[in-house]
């Protein structure tokens, strides 16, 4: 009797597992209405000239009260639908910048799919082992260079004074 009860419990458990698996694999029809109602921007591109990255795109043919949402590493910009470009200052090197543009229909609350482009401004690696030691009235700064393919070093003091040094400099005395 105990054996039959265990077998019955095991059979019931097996049926529940099979039913759960079957319901998870059910191929549901998706209605055509579920398509994205707000079309995405097309031809999204980014170009870097000097320190300025220009993001450009083409807006779709769509009528409505639309806002362009441009997200980037430092936040987001809300732009008018007539806008098809935006400029960013790219001050840091060796950082991947991501830009995503999507549309929002303000009347319906629907969004388009976002389109994303990325940009990395290549640049020299920072110095290593930067130290400063005071000797009497002087401060001696030293560092190691990890990138030998550079044209010079810029030493910035208090975010205002910039001292240009040769590419092989590893010390400076203030």
mmCIF file with all atom_site columns, C-alpha atoms in Angstrom:
data_model
loop_
_atom_site.group_PDB
_atom_site.id
_atom_site.type_symbol
_atom_site.label_atom_id
_atom_site.label_alt_id
_atom_site.label_comp_id
_atom_site.label_asym_id
_atom_site.label_entity_id
_atom_site.label_seq_id
_atom_site.pdbx_PDB_ins_code
_atom_site.Cartn_x
_atom_site.Cartn_y
_atom_site.Cartn_z
_atom_site.occupancy
_atom_site.B_iso_or_equiv
_atom_site.pdbx_formal_charge
_atom_site.auth_seq_id
_atom_site.auth_comp_id
_atom_site.auth_asym_id
_atom_site.auth_atom_id
_atom_site.pdbx_PDB_model_num
ATOM 1   C CA . UNK A 1 1   ? 0.000  0.000  0.000   1.00 0.00 ? 1   UNK A CA 1
ATOM 2   C CA . UNK A 1 2   ? 2.813  2.454  0.878   1.00 0.00 ? 2   UNK A CA 1
ATOM 3   C CA . UNK A 1 3   ? 4.548  1.548  -2.360  1.00 0.00 ? 3   UNK A CA 1
ATOM 4   C CA . UNK A 1 4   ? 1.382  2.324  -4.374  1.00 0.00 ? 4   UNK A CA 1
ATOM 5   C CA . UNK A 1 5   ? 0.968  5.661  -2.552  1.00 0.00 ? 5   UNK A CA 1
ATOM 6   C CA . UNK A 1 6   ? 4.575  6.681  -3.334  1.00 0.00 ? 6   UNK A CA 1
ATOM 7   C CA . UNK A 1 7   ? 4.085  5.628  -6.952  1.00 0.00 ? 7   UNK A CA 1
ATOM 8   C CA . UNK A 1 8   ? 0.875  7.674  -7.152  1.00 0.00 ? 8   UNK A CA 1
ATOM 9   C CA . UNK A 1 9   ? 2.607  10.780 -5.679  1.00 0.00 ? 9   UNK A CA 1
ATOM 10  C CA . UNK A 1 10  ? 5.528  10.372 -8.074  1.00 0.00 ? 10  UNK A CA 1
ATOM 11  C CA . UNK A 1 11  ? 3.146  10.031 -11.039 1.00 0.00 ? 11  UNK A CA 1
ATOM 12  C CA . UNK A 1 12  ? 1.216  13.159 -9.982  1.00 0.00 ? 12  UNK A CA 1
ATOM 13  C CA . UNK A 1 13  ? 4.460  15.120 -9.612  1.00 0.00 ? 13  UNK A CA 1
ATOM 14  C CA . UNK A 1 14  ? 5.623  13.948 -13.028 1.00 0.00 ? 14  UNK A CA 1
ATOM 15  C CA . UNK A 1 15  ? 2.333  15.069 -14.607 1.00 0.00 ? 15  UNK A CA 1
ATOM 16  C CA . UNK A 1 16  ? 2.663  18.519 -13.009 1.00 0.00 ? 16  UNK A CA 1
ATOM 17  C CA . UNK A 1 17  ? 6.223  18.884 -14.319 1.00 0.00 ? 17  UNK A CA 1
ATOM 18  C CA . UNK A 1 18  ? 5.174  17.823 -17.830 1.00 0.00 ? 18  UNK A CA 1
ATOM 19  C CA . UNK A 1 19  ? 2.238  20.264 -17.766 1.00 0.00 ? 19  UNK A CA 1
ATOM 20  C CA . UNK A 1 20  ? 4.514  23.102 -16.638 1.00 0.00 ? 20  UNK A CA 1
ATOM 21  C CA . UNK A 1 21  ? 7.035  22.363 -19.377 1.00 0.00 ? 21  UNK A CA 1
ATOM 22  C CA . UNK A 1 22  ? 4.280  22.134 -21.975 1.00 0.00 ? 22  UNK A CA 1
ATOM 23  C CA . UNK A 1 23  ? 2.763  25.481 -20.949 1.00 0.00 ? 23  UNK A CA 1
ATOM 24  C CA . UNK A 1 24  ? 6.171  27.186 -21.106 1.00 0.00 ? 24  UNK A CA 1
ATOM 25  C CA . UNK A 1 25  ? 6.814  25.978 -24.631 1.00 0.00 ? 25  UNK A CA 1
ATOM 26  C CA . UNK A 1 26  ? 3.389  26.949 -25.973 1.00 0.00 ? 26  UNK A CA 1
ATOM 27  C CA . UNK A 1 27  ? 3.839  28.925 -29.187 1.00 0.00 ? 27  UNK A CA 1
ATOM 28  C CA . UNK A 1 28  ? 1.668  31.972 -28.750 1.00 0.00 ? 28  UNK A CA 1
ATOM 29  C CA . UNK A 1 29  ? 0.523  34.010 -31.711 1.00 0.00 ? 29  UNK A CA 1
ATOM 30  C CA . UNK A 1 30  ? 1.579  37.622 -31.484 1.00 0.00 ? 30  UNK A CA 1
ATOM 31  C CA . UNK A 1 31  ? -0.965 40.015 -32.844 1.00 0.00 ? 31  UNK A CA 1
ATOM 32  C CA . UNK A 1 32  ? 0.022  42.236 -35.727 1.00 0.00 ? 32  UNK A CA 1
ATOM 33  C CA . UNK A 1 33  ? -1.035 45.180 -33.558 1.00 0.00 ? 33  UNK A CA 1
ATOM 34  C CA . UNK A 1 34  ? 1.929  44.445 -31.298 1.00 0.00 ? 34  UNK A CA 1
ATOM 35  C CA . UNK A 1 35  ? 4.341  45.840 -33.873 1.00 0.00 ? 35  UNK A CA 1
ATOM 36  C CA . UNK A 1 36  ? 6.285  48.865 -32.785 1.00 0.00 ? 36  UNK A CA 1
ATOM 37  C CA . UNK A 1 37  ? 3.904  51.782 -33.381 1.00 0.00 ? 37  UNK A CA 1
ATOM 38  C CA . UNK A 1 38  ? 6.594  54.487 -33.453 1.00 0.00 ? 38  UNK A CA 1
ATOM 39  C CA . UNK A 1 39  ? 9.210  53.800 -36.143 1.00 0.00 ? 39  UNK A CA 1
ATOM 40  C CA . UNK A 1 40  ? 12.883 54.166 -35.182 1.00 0.00 ? 40  UNK A CA 1
ATOM 41  C CA . UNK A 1 41  ? 15.350 56.679 -36.554 1.00 0.00 ? 41  UNK A CA 1
ATOM 42  C CA . UNK A 1 42  ? 17.514 55.422 -39.419 1.00 0.00 ? 42  UNK A CA 1
ATOM 43  C CA . UNK A 1 43  ? 21.050 56.052 -40.644 1.00 0.00 ? 43  UNK A CA 1
ATOM 44  C CA . UNK A 1 44  ? 22.359 56.820 -37.146 1.00 0.00 ? 44  UNK A CA 1
ATOM 45  C CA . UNK A 1 45  ? 25.998 57.841 -37.395 1.00 0.00 ? 45  UNK A CA 1
ATOM 46  C CA . UNK A 1 46  ? 28.718 59.433 -35.278 1.00 0.00 ? 46  UNK A CA 1
ATOM 47  C CA . UNK A 1 47  ? 31.745 61.344 -36.539 1.00 0.00 ? 47  UNK A CA 1
ATOM 48  C CA . UNK A 1 48  ? 34.612 62.760 -34.477 1.00 0.00 ? 48  UNK A CA 1
ATOM 49  C CA . UNK A 1 49  ? 36.364 65.921 -35.666 1.00 0.00 ? 49  UNK A CA 1
ATOM 50  C CA . UNK A 1 50  ? 38.874 67.210 -33.154 1.00 0.00 ? 50  UNK A CA 1
ATOM 51  C CA . UNK A 1 51  ? 37.133 67.187 -29.768 1.00 0.00 ? 51  UNK A CA 1
ATOM 52  C CA . UNK A 1 52  ? 33.594 67.298 -31.201 1.00 0.00 ? 52  UNK A CA 1
ATOM 53  C CA . UNK A 1 53  ? 31.488 64.201 -31.888 1.00 0.00 ? 53  UNK A CA 1
ATOM 54  C CA . UNK A 1 54  ? 28.566 64.886 -34.207 1.00 0.00 ? 54  UNK A CA 1
ATOM 55  C CA . UNK A 1 55  ? 25.658 62.435 -34.011 1.00 0.00 ? 55  UNK A CA 1
ATOM 56  C CA . UNK A 1 56  ? 23.400 62.430 -37.088 1.00 0.00 ? 56  UNK A CA 1
ATOM 57  C CA . UNK A 1 57  ? 20.276 60.478 -38.034 1.00 0.00 ? 57  UNK A CA 1
ATOM 58  C CA . UNK A 1 58  ? 17.220 60.564 -40.267 1.00 0.00 ? 58  UNK A CA 1
ATOM 59  C CA . UNK A 1 59  ? 13.824 60.861 -38.619 1.00 0.00 ? 59  UNK A CA 1
ATOM 60  C CA . UNK A 1 60  ? 11.057 58.598 -39.954 1.00 0.00 ? 60  UNK A CA 1
ATOM 61  C CA . UNK A 1 61  ? 7.873  59.828 -41.600 1.00 0.00 ? 61  UNK A CA 1
ATOM 62  C CA . UNK A 1 62  ? 5.642  59.994 -38.561 1.00 0.00 ? 62  UNK A CA 1
ATOM 63  C CA . UNK A 1 63  ? 3.041  62.499 -37.484 1.00 0.00 ? 63  UNK A CA 1
ATOM 64  C CA . UNK A 1 64  ? 2.444  63.113 -33.842 1.00 0.00 ? 64  UNK A CA 1
ATOM 65  C CA . UNK A 1 65  ? 3.718  64.956 -30.805 1.00 0.00 ? 65  UNK A CA 1
ATOM 66  C CA . UNK A 1 66  ? 7.180  63.364 -30.801 1.00 0.00 ? 66  UNK A CA 1
ATOM 67  C CA . UNK A 1 67  ? 10.236 63.957 -28.633 1.00 0.00 ? 67  UNK A CA 1
ATOM 68  C CA . UNK A 1 68  ? 13.675 62.611 -29.524 1.00 0.00 ? 68  UNK A CA 1
ATOM 69  C CA . UNK A 1 69  ? 15.463 61.031 -26.573 1.00 0.00 ? 69  UNK A CA 1
ATOM 70  C CA . UNK A 1 70  ? 19.240 60.951 -26.980 1.00 0.00 ? 70  UNK A CA 1
ATOM 71  C CA . UNK A 1 71  ? 21.012 59.058 -24.203 1.00 0.00 ? 71  UNK A CA 1
ATOM 72  C CA . UNK A 1 72  ? 24.772 59.172 -23.730 1.00 0.00 ? 72  UNK A CA 1
ATOM 73  C CA . UNK A 1 73  ? 27.406 58.356 -21.115 1.00 0.00 ? 73  UNK A CA 1
ATOM 74  C CA . UNK A 1 74  ? 26.612 61.438 -19.041 1.00 0.00 ? 74  UNK A CA 1
ATOM 75  C CA . UNK A 1 75  ? 22.815 61.475 -19.197 1.00 0.00 ? 75  UNK A CA 1
ATOM 76  C CA . UNK A 1 76  ? 20.196 62.290 -21.794 1.00 0.00 ? 76  UNK A CA 1
ATOM 77  C CA . UNK A 1 77  ? 18.982 65.069 -24.037 1.00 0.00 ? 77  UNK A CA 1
ATOM 78  C CA . UNK A 1 78  ? 15.346 65.711 -24.971 1.00 0.00 ? 78  UNK A CA 1
ATOM 79  C CA . UNK A 1 79  ? 15.200 67.130 -28.480 1.00 0.00 ? 79  UNK A CA 1
ATOM 80  C CA . UNK A 1 80  ? 12.532 68.458 -30.817 1.00 0.00 ? 80  UNK A CA 1
ATOM 81  C CA . UNK A 1 81  ? 11.406 66.032 -33.552 1.00 0.00 ? 81  UNK A CA 1
ATOM 82  C CA . UNK A 1 82  ? 12.719 68.377 -36.255 1.00 0.00 ? 82  UNK A CA 1
ATOM 83  C CA . UNK A 1 83  ? 16.268 67.848 -34.945 1.00 0.00 ? 83  UNK A CA 1
ATOM 84  C CA . UNK A 1 84  ? 18.468 65.359 -36.789 1.00 0.00 ? 84  UNK A CA 1
ATOM 85  C CA . UNK A 1 85  ? 21.918 65.994 -35.295 1.00 0.00 ? 85  UNK A CA 1
ATOM 86  C CA . UNK A 1 86  ? 23.597 66.825 -32.013 1.00 0.00 ? 86  UNK A CA 1
ATOM 87  C CA . UNK A 1 87  ? 27.173 67.704 -30.998 1.00 0.00 ? 87  UNK A CA 1
ATOM 88  C CA . UNK A 1 88  ? 29.101 66.510 -27.947 1.00 0.00 ? 88  UNK A CA 1
ATOM 89  C CA . UNK A 1 89  ? 32.494 67.494 -26.649 1.00 0.00 ? 89  UNK A CA 1
ATOM 90  C CA . UNK A 1 90  ? 34.654 64.392 -26.264 1.00 0.00 ? 90  UNK A CA 1
ATOM 91  C CA . UNK A 1 91  ? 37.381 65.366 -23.813 1.00 0.00 ? 91  UNK A CA 1
ATOM 92  C CA . UNK A 1 92  ? 38.501 61.981 -22.496 1.00 0.00 ? 92  UNK A CA 1
ATOM 93  C CA . UNK A 1 93  ? 40.543 59.507 -24.510 1.00 0.00 ? 93  UNK A CA 1
ATOM 94  C CA . UNK A 1 94  ? 40.299 55.703 -24.381 1.00 0.00 ? 94  UNK A CA 1
ATOM 95  C CA . UNK A 1 95  ? 36.695 55.822 -23.130 1.00 0.00 ? 95  UNK A CA 1
ATOM 96  C CA . UNK A 1 96  ? 33.866 54.183 -25.068 1.00 0.00 ? 96  UNK A CA 1
ATOM 97  C CA . UNK A 1 97  ? 31.047 56.653 -25.639 1.00 0.00 ? 97  UNK A CA 1
ATOM 98  C CA . UNK A 1 98  ? 27.594 55.200 -26.407 1.00 0.00 ? 98  UNK A CA 1
ATOM 99  C CA . UNK A 1 99  ? 24.810 57.221 -28.024 1.00 0.00 ? 99  UNK A CA 1
ATOM 100 C CA . UNK A 1 100 ? 21.243 55.880 -28.286 1.00 0.00 ? 100 UNK A CA 1
ATOM 101 C CA . UNK A 1 101 ? 18.477 57.695 -30.133 1.00 0.00 ? 101 UNK A CA 1
ATOM 102 C CA . UNK A 1 102 ? 14.816 56.759 -29.756 1.00 0.00 ? 102 UNK A CA 1
ATOM 103 C CA . UNK A 1 103 ? 11.511 58.505 -30.272 1.00 0.00 ? 103 UNK A CA 1
ATOM 104 C CA . UNK A 1 104 ? 8.626  58.983 -27.880 1.00 0.00 ? 104 UNK A CA 1
ATOM 105 C CA . UNK A 1 105 ? 5.087  59.784 -28.979 1.00 0.00 ? 105 UNK A CA 1
ATOM 106 C CA . UNK A 1 106 ? 4.027  62.084 -26.139 1.00 0.00 ? 106 UNK A CA 1
ATOM 107 C CA . UNK A 1 107 ? 0.314  61.591 -26.859 1.00 0.00 ? 107 UNK A CA 1
ATOM 108 C CA . UNK A 1 108 ? 0.293  57.777 -26.700 1.00 0.00 ? 108 UNK A CA 1
ATOM 109 C CA . UNK A 1 109 ? 3.355  57.171 -24.511 1.00 0.00 ? 109 UNK A CA 1
ATOM 110 C CA . UNK A 1 110 ? 4.736  54.735 -27.107 1.00 0.00 ? 110 UNK A CA 1
ATOM 111 C CA . UNK A 1 111 ? 8.457  54.544 -27.831 1.00 0.00 ? 111 UNK A CA 1
ATOM 112 C CA . UNK A 1 112 ? 10.408 53.497 -30.886 1.00 0.00 ? 112 UNK A CA 1
ATOM 113 C CA . UNK A 1 113 ? 13.180 50.975 -30.651 1.00 0.00 ? 113 UNK A CA 1
ATOM 114 C CA . UNK A 1 114 ? 16.459 52.653 -29.782 1.00 0.00 ? 114 UNK A CA 1
ATOM 115 C CA . UNK A 1 115 ? 19.313 52.793 -32.271 1.00 0.00 ? 115 UNK A CA 1
ATOM 116 C CA . UNK A 1 116 ? 22.838 52.907 -30.807 1.00 0.00 ? 116 UNK A CA 1
ATOM 117 C CA . UNK A 1 117 ? 26.266 53.935 -32.081 1.00 0.00 ? 117 UNK A CA 1
ATOM 118 C CA . UNK A 1 118 ? 29.553 53.990 -30.210 1.00 0.00 ? 118 UNK A CA 1
ATOM 119 C CA . UNK A 1 119 ? 32.750 55.964 -30.430 1.00 0.00 ? 119 UNK A CA 1
ATOM 120 C CA . UNK A 1 120 ? 36.160 55.654 -28.842 1.00 0.00 ? 120 UNK A CA 1
ATOM 121 C CA . UNK A 1 121 ? 38.581 58.534 -29.111 1.00 0.00 ? 121 UNK A CA 1
ATOM 122 C CA . UNK A 1 122 ? 41.975 56.883 -29.221 1.00 0.00 ? 122 UNK A CA 1
ATOM 123 C CA . UNK A 1 123 ? 44.718 58.560 -27.259 1.00 0.00 ? 123 UNK A CA 1
ATOM 124 C CA . UNK A 1 124 ? 47.880 58.007 -25.250 1.00 0.00 ? 124 UNK A CA 1
ATOM 125 C CA . UNK A 1 125 ? 47.822 56.108 -22.003 1.00 0.00 ? 125 UNK A CA 1
ATOM 126 C CA . UNK A 1 126 ? 48.256 58.091 -18.769 1.00 0.00 ? 126 UNK A CA 1
ATOM 127 C CA . UNK A 1 127 ? 51.587 58.149 -16.984 1.00 0.00 ? 127 UNK A CA 1
ATOM 128 C CA . UNK A 1 128 ? 52.212 55.625 -14.200 1.00 0.00 ? 128 UNK A CA 1
ATOM 129 C CA . UNK A 1 129 ? 53.629 55.931 -10.682 1.00 0.00 ? 129 UNK A CA 1
ATOM 130 C CA . UNK A 1 130 ? 53.135 59.701 -10.498 1.00 0.00 ? 130 UNK A CA 1
ATOM 131 C CA . UNK A 1 131 ? 54.717 61.035 -7.283  1.00 0.00 ? 131 UNK A CA 1
ATOM 132 C CA . UNK A 1 132 ? 55.665 64.366 -5.792  1.00 0.00 ? 132 UNK A CA 1
ATOM 133 C CA . UNK A 1 133 ? 58.375 64.936 -3.171  1.00 0.00 ? 133 UNK A CA 1
ATOM 134 C CA . UNK A 1 134 ? 59.135 68.233 -1.477  1.00 0.00 ? 134 UNK A CA 1
ATOM 135 C CA . UNK A 1 135 ? 62.801 69.161 -1.105  1.00 0.00 ? 135 UNK A CA 1
ATOM 136 C CA . UNK A 1 136 ? 63.264 72.480 0.694   1.00 0.00 ? 136 UNK A CA 1
ATOM 137 C CA . UNK A 1 137 ? 61.226 74.980 -1.365  1.00 0.00 ? 137 UNK A CA 1
ATOM 138 C CA . UNK A 1 138 ? 60.910 72.775 -4.457  1.00 0.00 ? 138 UNK A CA 1
ATOM 139 C CA . UNK A 1 139 ? 58.514 69.998 -5.366  1.00 0.00 ? 139 UNK A CA 1
ATOM 140 C CA . UNK A 1 140 ? 59.968 67.272 -7.576  1.00 0.00 ? 140 UNK A CA 1
ATOM 141 C CA . UNK A 1 141 ? 57.423 65.401 -9.683  1.00 0.00 ? 141 UNK A CA 1
ATOM 142 C CA . UNK A 1 142 ? 58.333 62.027 -11.207 1.00 0.00 ? 142 UNK A CA 1
ATOM 143 C CA . UNK A 1 143 ? 56.450 59.480 -13.328 1.00 0.00 ? 143 UNK A CA 1
ATOM 144 C CA . UNK A 1 144 ? 56.867 56.540 -15.681 1.00 0.00 ? 144 UNK A CA 1
ATOM 145 C CA . UNK A 1 145 ? 55.785 56.666 -19.309 1.00 0.00 ? 145 UNK A CA 1
ATOM 146 C CA . UNK A 1 146 ? 53.795 53.691 -20.614 1.00 0.00 ? 146 UNK A CA 1
ATOM 147 C CA . UNK A 1 147 ? 53.178 54.982 -24.145 1.00 0.00 ? 147 UNK A CA 1
ATOM 148 C CA . UNK A 1 148 ? 56.340 55.766 -26.142 1.00 0.00 ? 148 UNK A CA 1
ATOM 149 C CA . UNK A 1 149 ? 54.485 56.791 -29.298 1.00 0.00 ? 149 UNK A CA 1
ATOM 150 C CA . UNK A 1 150 ? 53.675 60.316 -28.082 1.00 0.00 ? 150 UNK A CA 1
ATOM 151 C CA . UNK A 1 151 ? 54.764 63.759 -29.243 1.00 0.00 ? 151 UNK A CA 1
ATOM 152 C CA . UNK A 1 152 ? 54.917 65.385 -25.821 1.00 0.00 ? 152 UNK A CA 1
ATOM 153 C CA . UNK A 1 153 ? 53.586 65.570 -22.280 1.00 0.00 ? 153 UNK A CA 1
ATOM 154 C CA . UNK A 1 154 ? 51.295 68.247 -20.872 1.00 0.00 ? 154 UNK A CA 1
ATOM 155 C CA . UNK A 1 155 ? 51.615 68.836 -17.143 1.00 0.00 ? 155 UNK A CA 1
ATOM 156 C CA . UNK A 1 156 ? 48.591 70.708 -15.796 1.00 0.00 ? 156 UNK A CA 1
ATOM 157 C CA . UNK A 1 157 ? 48.855 72.488 -12.461 1.00 0.00 ? 157 UNK A CA 1
ATOM 158 C CA . UNK A 1 158 ? 45.701 73.538 -10.561 1.00 0.00 ? 158 UNK A CA 1
ATOM 159 C CA . UNK A 1 159 ? 43.595 72.997 -13.723 1.00 0.00 ? 159 UNK A CA 1
ATOM 160 C CA . UNK A 1 160 ? 44.928 76.262 -15.121 1.00 0.00 ? 160 UNK A CA 1
ATOM 161 C CA . UNK A 1 161 ? 48.669 76.321 -15.822 1.00 0.00 ? 161 UNK A CA 1
ATOM 162 C CA . UNK A 1 162 ? 49.804 73.944 -18.582 1.00 0.00 ? 162 UNK A CA 1
ATOM 163 C CA . UNK A 1 163 ? 53.478 73.093 -18.993 1.00 0.00 ? 163 UNK A CA 1
ATOM 164 C CA . UNK A 1 164 ? 54.574 71.442 -22.252 1.00 0.00 ? 164 UNK A CA 1
ATOM 165 C CA . UNK A 1 165 ? 57.313 68.846 -21.768 1.00 0.00 ? 165 UNK A CA 1
ATOM 166 C CA . UNK A 1 166 ? 59.229 66.642 -24.230 1.00 0.00 ? 166 UNK A CA 1
ATOM 167 C CA . UNK A 1 167 ? 57.887 63.134 -24.886 1.00 0.00 ? 167 UNK A CA 1
ATOM 168 C CA . UNK A 1 168 ? 60.674 61.443 -22.904 1.00 0.00 ? 168 UNK A CA 1
ATOM 169 C CA . UNK A 1 169 ? 60.373 63.603 -19.755 1.00 0.00 ? 169 UNK A CA 1
ATOM 170 C CA . UNK A 1 170 ? 59.943 61.638 -16.526 1.00 0.00 ? 170 UNK A CA 1
ATOM 171 C CA . UNK A 1 171 ? 60.558 64.414 -13.993 1.00 0.00 ? 171 UNK A CA 1
ATOM 172 C CA . UNK A 1 172 ? 59.755 68.068 -13.406 1.00 0.00 ? 172 UNK A CA 1
ATOM 173 C CA . UNK A 1 173 ? 60.752 70.434 -10.597 1.00 0.00 ? 173 UNK A CA 1
ATOM 174 C CA . UNK A 1 174 ? 58.429 73.182 -9.380  1.00 0.00 ? 174 UNK A CA 1
#
